PDB file of C-alpha atoms in Angstrom:
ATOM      1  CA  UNK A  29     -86.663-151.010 -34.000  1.00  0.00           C
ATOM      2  CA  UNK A  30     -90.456-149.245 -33.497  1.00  0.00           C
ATOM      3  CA  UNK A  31     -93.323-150.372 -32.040  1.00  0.00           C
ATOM      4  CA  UNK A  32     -96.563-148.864 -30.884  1.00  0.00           C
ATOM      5  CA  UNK A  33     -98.414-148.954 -34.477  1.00  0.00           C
ATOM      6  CA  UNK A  34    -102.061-149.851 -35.204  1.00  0.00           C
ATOM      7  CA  UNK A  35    -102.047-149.959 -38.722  1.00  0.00           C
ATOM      8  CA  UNK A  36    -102.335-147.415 -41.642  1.00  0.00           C
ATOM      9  CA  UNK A  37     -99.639-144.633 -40.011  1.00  0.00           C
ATOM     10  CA  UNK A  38     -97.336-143.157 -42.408  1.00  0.00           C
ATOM     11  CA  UNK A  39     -95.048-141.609 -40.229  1.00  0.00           C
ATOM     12  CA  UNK A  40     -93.423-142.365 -36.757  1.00  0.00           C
ATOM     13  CA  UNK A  41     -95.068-139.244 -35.269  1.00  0.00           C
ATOM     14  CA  UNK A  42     -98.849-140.799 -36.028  1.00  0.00           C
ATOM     15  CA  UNK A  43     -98.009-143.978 -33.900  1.00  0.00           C
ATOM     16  CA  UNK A  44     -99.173-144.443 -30.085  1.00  0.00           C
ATOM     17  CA  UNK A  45     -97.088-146.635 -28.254  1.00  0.00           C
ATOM     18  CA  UNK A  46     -98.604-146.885 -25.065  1.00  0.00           C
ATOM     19  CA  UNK A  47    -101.878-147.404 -26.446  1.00  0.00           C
ATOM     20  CA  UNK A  48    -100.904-149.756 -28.979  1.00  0.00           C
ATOM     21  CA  UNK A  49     -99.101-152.004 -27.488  1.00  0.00           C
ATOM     22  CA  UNK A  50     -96.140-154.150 -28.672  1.00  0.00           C
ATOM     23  CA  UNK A  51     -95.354-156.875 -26.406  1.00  0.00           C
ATOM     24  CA  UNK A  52     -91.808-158.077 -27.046  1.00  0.00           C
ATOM     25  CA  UNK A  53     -92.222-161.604 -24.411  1.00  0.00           C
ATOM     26  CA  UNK A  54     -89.487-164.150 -22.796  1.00  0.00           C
ATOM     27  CA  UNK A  55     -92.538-166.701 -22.121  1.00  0.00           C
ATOM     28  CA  UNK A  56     -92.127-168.502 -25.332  1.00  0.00           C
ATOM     29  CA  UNK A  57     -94.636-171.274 -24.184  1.00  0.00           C
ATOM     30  CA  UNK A  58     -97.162-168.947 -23.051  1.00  0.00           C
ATOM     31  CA  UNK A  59     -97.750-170.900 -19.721  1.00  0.00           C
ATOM     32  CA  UNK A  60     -96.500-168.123 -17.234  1.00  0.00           C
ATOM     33  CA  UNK A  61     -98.596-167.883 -14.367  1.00  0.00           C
ATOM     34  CA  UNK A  62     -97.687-165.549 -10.999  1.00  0.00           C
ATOM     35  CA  UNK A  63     -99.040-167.412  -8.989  1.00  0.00           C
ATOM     36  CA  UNK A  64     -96.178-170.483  -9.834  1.00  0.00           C
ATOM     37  CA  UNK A  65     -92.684-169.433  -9.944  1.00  0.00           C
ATOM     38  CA  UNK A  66     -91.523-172.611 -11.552  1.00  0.00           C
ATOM     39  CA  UNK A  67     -93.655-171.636 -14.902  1.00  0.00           C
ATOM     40  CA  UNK A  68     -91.082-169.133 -16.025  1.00  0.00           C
ATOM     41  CA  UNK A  69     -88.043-171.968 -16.052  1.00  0.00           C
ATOM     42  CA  UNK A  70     -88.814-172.451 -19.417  1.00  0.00           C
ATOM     43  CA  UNK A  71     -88.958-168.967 -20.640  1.00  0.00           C
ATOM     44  CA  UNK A  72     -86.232-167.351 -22.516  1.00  0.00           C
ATOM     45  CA  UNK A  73     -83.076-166.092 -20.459  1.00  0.00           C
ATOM     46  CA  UNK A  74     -83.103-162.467 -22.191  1.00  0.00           C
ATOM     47  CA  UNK A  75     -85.713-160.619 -24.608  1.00  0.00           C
ATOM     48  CA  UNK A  76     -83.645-158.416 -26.431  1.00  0.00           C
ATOM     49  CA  UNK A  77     -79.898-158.131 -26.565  1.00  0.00           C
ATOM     50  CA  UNK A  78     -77.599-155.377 -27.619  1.00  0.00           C
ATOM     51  CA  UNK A  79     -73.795-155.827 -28.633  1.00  0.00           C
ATOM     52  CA  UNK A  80     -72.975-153.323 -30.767  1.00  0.00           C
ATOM     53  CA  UNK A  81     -70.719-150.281 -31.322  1.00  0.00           C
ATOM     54  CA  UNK A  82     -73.308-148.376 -33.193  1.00  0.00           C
ATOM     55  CA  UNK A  83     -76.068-146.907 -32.292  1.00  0.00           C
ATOM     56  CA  UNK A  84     -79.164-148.327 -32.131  1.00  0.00           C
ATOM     57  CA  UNK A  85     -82.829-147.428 -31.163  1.00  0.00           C
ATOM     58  CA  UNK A  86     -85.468-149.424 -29.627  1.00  0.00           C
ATOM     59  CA  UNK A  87     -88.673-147.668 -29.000  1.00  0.00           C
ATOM     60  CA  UNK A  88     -92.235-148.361 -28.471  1.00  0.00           C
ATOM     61  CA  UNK A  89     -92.405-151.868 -26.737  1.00  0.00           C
ATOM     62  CA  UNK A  90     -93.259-153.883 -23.344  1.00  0.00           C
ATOM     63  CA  UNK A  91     -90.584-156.143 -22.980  1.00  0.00           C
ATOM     64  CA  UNK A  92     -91.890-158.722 -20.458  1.00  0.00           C
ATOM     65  CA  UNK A  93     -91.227-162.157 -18.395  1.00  0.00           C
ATOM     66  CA  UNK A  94     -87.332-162.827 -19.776  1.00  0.00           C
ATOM     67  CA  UNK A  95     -86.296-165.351 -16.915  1.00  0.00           C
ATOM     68  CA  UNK A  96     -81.896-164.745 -16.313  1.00  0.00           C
ATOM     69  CA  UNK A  97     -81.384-167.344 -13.917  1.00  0.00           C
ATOM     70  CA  UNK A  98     -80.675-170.425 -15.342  1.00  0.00           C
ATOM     71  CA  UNK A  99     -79.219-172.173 -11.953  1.00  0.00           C
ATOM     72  CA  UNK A 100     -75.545-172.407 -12.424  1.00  0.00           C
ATOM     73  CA  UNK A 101     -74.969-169.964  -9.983  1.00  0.00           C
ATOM     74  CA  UNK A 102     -73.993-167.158 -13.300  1.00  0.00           C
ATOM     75  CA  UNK A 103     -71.323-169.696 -14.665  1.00  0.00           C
ATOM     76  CA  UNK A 104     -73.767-170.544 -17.953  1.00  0.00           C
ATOM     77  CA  UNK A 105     -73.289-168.480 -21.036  1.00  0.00           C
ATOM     78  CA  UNK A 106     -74.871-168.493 -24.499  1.00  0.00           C
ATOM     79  CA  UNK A 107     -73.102-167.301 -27.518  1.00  0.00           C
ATOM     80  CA  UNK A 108     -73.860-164.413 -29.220  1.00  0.00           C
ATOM     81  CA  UNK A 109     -71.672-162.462 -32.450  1.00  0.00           C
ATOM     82  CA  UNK A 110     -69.019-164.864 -31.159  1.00  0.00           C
ATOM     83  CA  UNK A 111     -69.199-162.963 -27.271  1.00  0.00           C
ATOM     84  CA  UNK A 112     -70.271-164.601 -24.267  1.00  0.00           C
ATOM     85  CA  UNK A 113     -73.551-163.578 -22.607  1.00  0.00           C
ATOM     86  CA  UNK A 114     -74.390-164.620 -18.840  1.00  0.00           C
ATOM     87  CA  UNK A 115     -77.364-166.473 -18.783  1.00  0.00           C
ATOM     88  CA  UNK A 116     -77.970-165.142 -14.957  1.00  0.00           C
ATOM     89  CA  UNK A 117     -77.692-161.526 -16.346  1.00  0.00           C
ATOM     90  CA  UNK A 118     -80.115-159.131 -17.764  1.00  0.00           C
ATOM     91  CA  UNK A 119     -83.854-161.111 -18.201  1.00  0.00           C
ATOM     92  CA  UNK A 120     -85.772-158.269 -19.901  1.00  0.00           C
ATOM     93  CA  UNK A 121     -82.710-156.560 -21.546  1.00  0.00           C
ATOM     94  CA  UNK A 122     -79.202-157.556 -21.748  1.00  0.00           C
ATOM     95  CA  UNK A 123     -76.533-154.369 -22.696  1.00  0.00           C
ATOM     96  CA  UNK A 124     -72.492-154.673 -23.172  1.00  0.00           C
ATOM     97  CA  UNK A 125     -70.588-151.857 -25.198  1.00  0.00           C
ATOM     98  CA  UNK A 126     -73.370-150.169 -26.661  1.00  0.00           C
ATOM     99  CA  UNK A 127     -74.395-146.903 -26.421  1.00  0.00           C
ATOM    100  CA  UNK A 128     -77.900-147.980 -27.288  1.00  0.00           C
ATOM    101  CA  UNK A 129     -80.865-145.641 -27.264  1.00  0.00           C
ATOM    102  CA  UNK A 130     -83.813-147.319 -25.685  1.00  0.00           C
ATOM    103  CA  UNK A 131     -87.187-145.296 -25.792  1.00  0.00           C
ATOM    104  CA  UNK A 132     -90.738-145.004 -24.484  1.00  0.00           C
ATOM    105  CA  UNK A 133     -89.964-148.457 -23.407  1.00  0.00           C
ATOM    106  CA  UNK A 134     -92.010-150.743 -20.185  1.00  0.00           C
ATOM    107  CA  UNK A 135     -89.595-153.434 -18.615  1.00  0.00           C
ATOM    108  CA  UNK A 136     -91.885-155.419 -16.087  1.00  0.00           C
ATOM    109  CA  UNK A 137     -92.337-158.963 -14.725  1.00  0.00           C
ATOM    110  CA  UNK A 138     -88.432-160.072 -15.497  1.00  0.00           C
ATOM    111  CA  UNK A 139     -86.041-161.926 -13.741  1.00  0.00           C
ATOM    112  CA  UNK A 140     -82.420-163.106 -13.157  1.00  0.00           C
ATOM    113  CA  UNK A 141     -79.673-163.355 -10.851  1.00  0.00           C
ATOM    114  CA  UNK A 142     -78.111-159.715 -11.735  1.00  0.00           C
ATOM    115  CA  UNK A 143     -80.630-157.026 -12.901  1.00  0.00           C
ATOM    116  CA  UNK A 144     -83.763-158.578 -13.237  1.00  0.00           C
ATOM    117  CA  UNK A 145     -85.077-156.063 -15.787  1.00  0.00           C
ATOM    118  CA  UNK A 146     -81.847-154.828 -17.386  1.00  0.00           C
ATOM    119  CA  UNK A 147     -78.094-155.554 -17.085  1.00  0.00           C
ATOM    120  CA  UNK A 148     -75.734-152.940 -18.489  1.00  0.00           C
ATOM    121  CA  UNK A 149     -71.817-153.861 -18.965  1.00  0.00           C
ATOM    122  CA  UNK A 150     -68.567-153.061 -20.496  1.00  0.00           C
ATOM    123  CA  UNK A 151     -67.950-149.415 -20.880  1.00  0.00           C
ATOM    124  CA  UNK A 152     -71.543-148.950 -22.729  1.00  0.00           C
ATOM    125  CA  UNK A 153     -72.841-145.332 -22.729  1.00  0.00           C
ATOM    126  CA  UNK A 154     -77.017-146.280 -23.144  1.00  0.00           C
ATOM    127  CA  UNK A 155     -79.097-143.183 -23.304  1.00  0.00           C
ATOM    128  CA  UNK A 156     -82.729-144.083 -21.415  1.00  0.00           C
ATOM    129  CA  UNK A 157     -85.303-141.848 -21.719  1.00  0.00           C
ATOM    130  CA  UNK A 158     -89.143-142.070 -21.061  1.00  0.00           C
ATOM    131  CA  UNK A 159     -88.840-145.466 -19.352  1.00  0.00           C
ATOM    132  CA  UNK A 160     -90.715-147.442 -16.986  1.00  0.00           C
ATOM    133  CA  UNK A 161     -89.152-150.412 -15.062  1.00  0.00           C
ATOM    134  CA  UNK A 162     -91.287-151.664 -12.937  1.00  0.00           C
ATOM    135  CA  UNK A 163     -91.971-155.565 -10.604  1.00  0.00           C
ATOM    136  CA  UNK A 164     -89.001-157.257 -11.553  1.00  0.00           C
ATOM    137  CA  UNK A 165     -86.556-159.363  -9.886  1.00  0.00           C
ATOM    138  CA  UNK A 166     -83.153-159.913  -8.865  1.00  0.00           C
ATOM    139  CA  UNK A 167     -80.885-161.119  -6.339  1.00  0.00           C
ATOM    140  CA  UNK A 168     -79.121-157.769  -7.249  1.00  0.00           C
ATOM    141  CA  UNK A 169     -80.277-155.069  -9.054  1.00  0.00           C
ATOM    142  CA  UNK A 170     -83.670-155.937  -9.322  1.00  0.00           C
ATOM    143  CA  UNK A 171     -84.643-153.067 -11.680  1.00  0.00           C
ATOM    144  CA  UNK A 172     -81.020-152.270 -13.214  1.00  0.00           C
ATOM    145  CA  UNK A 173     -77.361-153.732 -12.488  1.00  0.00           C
ATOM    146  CA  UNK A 174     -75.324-151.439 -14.233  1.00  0.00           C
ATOM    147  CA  UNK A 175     -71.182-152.545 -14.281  1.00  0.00           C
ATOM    148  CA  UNK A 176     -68.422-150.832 -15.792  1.00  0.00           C
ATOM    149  CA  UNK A 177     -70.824-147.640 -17.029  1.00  0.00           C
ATOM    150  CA  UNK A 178     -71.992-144.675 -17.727  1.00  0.00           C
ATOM    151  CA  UNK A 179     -75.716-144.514 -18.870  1.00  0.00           C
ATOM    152  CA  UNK A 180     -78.024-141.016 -18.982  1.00  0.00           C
ATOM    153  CA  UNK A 181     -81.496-141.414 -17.735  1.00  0.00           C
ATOM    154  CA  UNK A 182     -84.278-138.903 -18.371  1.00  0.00           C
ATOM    155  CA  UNK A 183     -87.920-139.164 -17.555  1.00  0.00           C
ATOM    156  CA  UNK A 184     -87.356-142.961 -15.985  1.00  0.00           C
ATOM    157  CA  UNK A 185     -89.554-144.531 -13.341  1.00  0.00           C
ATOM    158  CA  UNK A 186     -87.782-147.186 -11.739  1.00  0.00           C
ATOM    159  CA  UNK A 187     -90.151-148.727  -8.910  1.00  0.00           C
ATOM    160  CA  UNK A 188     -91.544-151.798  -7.138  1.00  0.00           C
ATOM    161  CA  UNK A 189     -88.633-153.910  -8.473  1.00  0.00           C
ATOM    162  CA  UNK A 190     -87.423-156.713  -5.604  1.00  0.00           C
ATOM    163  CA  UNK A 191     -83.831-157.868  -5.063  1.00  0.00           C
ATOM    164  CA  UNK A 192     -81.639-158.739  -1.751  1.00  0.00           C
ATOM    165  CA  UNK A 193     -79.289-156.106  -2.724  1.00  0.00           C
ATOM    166  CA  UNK A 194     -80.525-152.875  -4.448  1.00  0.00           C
ATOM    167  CA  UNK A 195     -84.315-153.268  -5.004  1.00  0.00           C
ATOM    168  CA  UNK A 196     -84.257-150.511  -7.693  1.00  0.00           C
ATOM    169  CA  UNK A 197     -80.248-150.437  -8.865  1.00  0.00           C
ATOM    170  CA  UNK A 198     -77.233-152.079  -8.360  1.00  0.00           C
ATOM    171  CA  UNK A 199     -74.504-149.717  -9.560  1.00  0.00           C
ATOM    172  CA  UNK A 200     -70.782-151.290  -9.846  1.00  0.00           C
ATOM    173  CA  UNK A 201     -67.059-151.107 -10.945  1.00  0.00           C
ATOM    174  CA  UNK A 202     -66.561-147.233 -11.028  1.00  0.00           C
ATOM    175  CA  UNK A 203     -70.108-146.862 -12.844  1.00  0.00           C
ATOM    176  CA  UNK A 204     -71.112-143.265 -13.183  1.00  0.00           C
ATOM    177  CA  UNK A 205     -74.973-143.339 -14.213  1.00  0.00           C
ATOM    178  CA  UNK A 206     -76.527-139.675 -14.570  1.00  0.00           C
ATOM    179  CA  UNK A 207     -80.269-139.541 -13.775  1.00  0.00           C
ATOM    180  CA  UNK A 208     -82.604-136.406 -13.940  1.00  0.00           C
ATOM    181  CA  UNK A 209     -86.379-135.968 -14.106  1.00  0.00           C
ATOM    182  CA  UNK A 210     -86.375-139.400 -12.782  1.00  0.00           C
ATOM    183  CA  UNK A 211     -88.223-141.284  -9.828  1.00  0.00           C
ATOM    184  CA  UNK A 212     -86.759-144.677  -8.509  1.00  0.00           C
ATOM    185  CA  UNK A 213     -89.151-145.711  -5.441  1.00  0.00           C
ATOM    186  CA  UNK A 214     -88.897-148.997  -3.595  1.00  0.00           C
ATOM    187  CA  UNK A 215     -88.958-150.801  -0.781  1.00  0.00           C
ATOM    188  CA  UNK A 216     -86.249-151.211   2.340  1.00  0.00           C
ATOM    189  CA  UNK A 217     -82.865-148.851   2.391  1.00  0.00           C
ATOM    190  CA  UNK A 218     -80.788-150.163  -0.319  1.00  0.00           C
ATOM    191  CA  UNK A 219     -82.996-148.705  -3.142  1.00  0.00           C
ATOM    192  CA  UNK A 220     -79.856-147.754  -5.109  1.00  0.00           C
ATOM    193  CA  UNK A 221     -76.946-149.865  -3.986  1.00  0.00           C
ATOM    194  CA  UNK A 222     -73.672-148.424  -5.045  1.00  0.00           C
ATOM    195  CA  UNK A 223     -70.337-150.070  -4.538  1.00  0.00           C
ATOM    196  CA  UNK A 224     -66.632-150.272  -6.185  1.00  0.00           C
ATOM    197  CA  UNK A 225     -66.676-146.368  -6.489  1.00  0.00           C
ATOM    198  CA  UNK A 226     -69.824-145.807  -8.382  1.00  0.00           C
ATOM    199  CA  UNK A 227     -71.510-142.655  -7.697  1.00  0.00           C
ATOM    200  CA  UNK A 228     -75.118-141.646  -9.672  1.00  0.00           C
ATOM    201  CA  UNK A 229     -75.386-138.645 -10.244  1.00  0.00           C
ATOM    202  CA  UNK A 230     -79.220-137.078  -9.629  1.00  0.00           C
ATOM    203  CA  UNK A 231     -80.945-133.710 -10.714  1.00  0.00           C
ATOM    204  CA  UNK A 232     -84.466-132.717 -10.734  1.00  0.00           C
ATOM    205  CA  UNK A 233     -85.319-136.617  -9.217  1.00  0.00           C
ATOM    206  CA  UNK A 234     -86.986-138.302  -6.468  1.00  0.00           C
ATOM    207  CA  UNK A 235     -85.166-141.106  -4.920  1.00  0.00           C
ATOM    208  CA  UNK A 236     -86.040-143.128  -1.819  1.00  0.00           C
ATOM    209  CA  UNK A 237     -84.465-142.701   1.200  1.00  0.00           C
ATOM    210  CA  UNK A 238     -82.007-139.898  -0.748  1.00  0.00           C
ATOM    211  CA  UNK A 239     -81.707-136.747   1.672  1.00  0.00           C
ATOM    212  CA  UNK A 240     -79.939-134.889  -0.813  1.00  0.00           C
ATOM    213  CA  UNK A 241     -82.158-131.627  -2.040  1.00  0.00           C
ATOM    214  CA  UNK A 242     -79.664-130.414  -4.422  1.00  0.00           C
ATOM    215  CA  UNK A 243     -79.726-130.285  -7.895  1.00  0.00           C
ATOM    216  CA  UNK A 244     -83.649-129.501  -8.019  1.00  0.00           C
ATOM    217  CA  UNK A 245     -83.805-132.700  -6.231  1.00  0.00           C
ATOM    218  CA  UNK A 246     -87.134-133.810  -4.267  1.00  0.00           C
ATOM    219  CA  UNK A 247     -87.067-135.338  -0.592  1.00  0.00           C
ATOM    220  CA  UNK A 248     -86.566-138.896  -0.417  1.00  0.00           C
ATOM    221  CA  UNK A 249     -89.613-139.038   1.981  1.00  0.00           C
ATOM    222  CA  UNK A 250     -92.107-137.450  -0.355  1.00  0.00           C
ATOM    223  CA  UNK A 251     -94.373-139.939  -1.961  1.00  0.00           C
ATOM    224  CA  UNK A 252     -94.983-139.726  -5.728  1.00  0.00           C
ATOM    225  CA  UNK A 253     -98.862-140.866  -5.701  1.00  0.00           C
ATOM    226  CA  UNK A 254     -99.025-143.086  -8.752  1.00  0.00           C
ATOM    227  CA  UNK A 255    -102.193-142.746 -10.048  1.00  0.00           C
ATOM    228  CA  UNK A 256    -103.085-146.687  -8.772  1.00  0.00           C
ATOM    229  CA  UNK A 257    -101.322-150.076  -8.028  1.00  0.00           C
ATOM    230  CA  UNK A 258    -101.224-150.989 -11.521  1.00  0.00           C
ATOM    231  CA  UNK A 259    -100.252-147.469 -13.026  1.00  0.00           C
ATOM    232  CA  UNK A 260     -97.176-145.701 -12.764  1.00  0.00           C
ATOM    233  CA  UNK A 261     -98.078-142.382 -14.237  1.00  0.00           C
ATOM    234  CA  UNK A 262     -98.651-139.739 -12.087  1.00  0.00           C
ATOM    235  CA  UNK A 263    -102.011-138.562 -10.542  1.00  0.00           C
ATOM    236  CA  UNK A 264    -103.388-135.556 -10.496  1.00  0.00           C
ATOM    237  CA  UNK A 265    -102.653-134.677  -6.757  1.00  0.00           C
ATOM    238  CA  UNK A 266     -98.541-135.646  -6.899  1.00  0.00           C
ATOM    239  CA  UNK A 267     -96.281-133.434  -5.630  1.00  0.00           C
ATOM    240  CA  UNK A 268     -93.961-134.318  -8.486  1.00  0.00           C
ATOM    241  CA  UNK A 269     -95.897-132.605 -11.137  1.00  0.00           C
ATOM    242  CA  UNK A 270     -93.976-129.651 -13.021  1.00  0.00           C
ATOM    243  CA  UNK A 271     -90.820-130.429 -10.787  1.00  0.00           C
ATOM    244  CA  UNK A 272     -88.841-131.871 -13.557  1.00  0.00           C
ATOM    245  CA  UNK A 273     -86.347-129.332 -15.628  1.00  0.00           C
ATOM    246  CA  UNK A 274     -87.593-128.454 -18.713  1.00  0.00           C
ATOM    247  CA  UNK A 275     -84.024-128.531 -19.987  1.00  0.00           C
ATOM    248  CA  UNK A 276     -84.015-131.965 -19.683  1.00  0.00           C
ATOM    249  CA  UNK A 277     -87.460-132.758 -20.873  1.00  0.00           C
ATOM    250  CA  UNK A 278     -88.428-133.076 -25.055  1.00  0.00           C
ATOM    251  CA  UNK A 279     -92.144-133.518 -25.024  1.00  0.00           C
ATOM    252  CA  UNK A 280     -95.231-131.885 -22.801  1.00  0.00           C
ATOM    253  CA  UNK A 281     -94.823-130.755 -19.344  1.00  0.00           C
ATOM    254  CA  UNK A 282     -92.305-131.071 -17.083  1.00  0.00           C
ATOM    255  CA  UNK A 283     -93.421-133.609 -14.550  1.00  0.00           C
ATOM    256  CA  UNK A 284     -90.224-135.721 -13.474  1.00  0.00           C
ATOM    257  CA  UNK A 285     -91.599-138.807 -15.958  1.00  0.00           C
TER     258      UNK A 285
END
């Protein structure tokens, strides 16, 4: 599944994702406003869902204002290939046994009980790479929640996400995420919040609050210096630029996203 086409390309290489933008939206009514809380209860509980064995791609797309929390307190469920999905789980993206490759992707302004912008369960294996997740919310895991898995993240910026318990990630149930060229930066201590021996594994990354240098890794102190508010790419003056491990990186330089 591609996005990021104008019109006329031939080829996936000739498309621009980030410039043309494919919105992939949980506010079916088109009545969201910030400003009123209350005008997402009507959105839809997850954007996109993945159940599958296989392998699919999804690259090229905003996926936007998915609303998890449907106020049961995660006992509601919707049906899906005859499995049942958590309707407090996952508002931008919703993962269970997949080892899904999602792509050039921006996950912003969702919500839900348990990983506001993406949930990830049940022994799935994603591969993440050139990601932004960015101002959602959770109760936990207000970026990710990621249960029962082992995911590989390169070139991901995971920041200004809000949740009670791991503003960034909430990593559970033996999870064993491995993220490199990566920057998760938010707010408070419990950026990552890891529990039920989970243990991420970082390399060539900047995480908040993590004093841990090895591995290529940056100082949890340093600030990244987005290029504004409402951009998370890197400006010109970051300390982060060619710190990433080219090893690790596909396309361009090596700045950690």
């Amino acid at each position: 599944l591609y996005g990021g086409f104008r019109g006329g390309e031939t080829s996936l290489n000739e498309r621009s994702w980030y410039e043309n933008k494919t919105i992939l939206s949980g506010d079916l009514e088109s009545n969201d406003d910030e400003n009123n809380p209350a005008s997402t209860s009507d959105n839809a509980y997850h954007v996109v869902i993945v159940m599958t064995t296989e392998i699919p791609a999804i690259d090229g797309f905003i996926i936007s204002n998915g609303n998890a929390d449907d106020g049961t307190n995660g006992t509601g469920s919707i049906t899906v290939n005859t499995a049942n999905i958590n309707r407090s789980y996952g508002g931008g993206i919703y993962l269970e046994s997949t080892n899904a490759s999602l792509t050039n992707l921006i996950i912003t302004a969702n919500s839900a009980s348990n990983g506001g912008g993406l949930y990830m369960g049940n022994q799935s294996s994603a591969i993440l790479t050139n990601l932004f997740v960015v101002r959602n919310a959770a109760t936990n895991g207000g970026g990710l929640f990621i249960n029962s898995s082992d995911p590989i993240f390169t070139n991901v910026t995971i920041a200004d996400n809000t949740a009670a318990d791991g503003s960034e990630m909430m990593i559970i149930n033996s999870s064993l995420p491995v993220i490199r060229n990566s920057i998760i930066w938010g707010s408070g201590e419990l950026v990552v919040s890891s529990e039920n021996g989970s243990l991420p594994s970082y390399s060539y990354s900047l995480v908040n609050n993590n004093s841990d240098n090895s591995n290529g890794n940056l100082s949890g102190t340093v600030d990244p210096i987005f290029i504004n508010e409402d951009s998370y790419f890197l400006s010109l003056i970051s300390p982060l630029i060619d710190k990433g491990n080219n090893a690790y990186y596909q396309i361009g330089t090596p700045d950690l996203t």
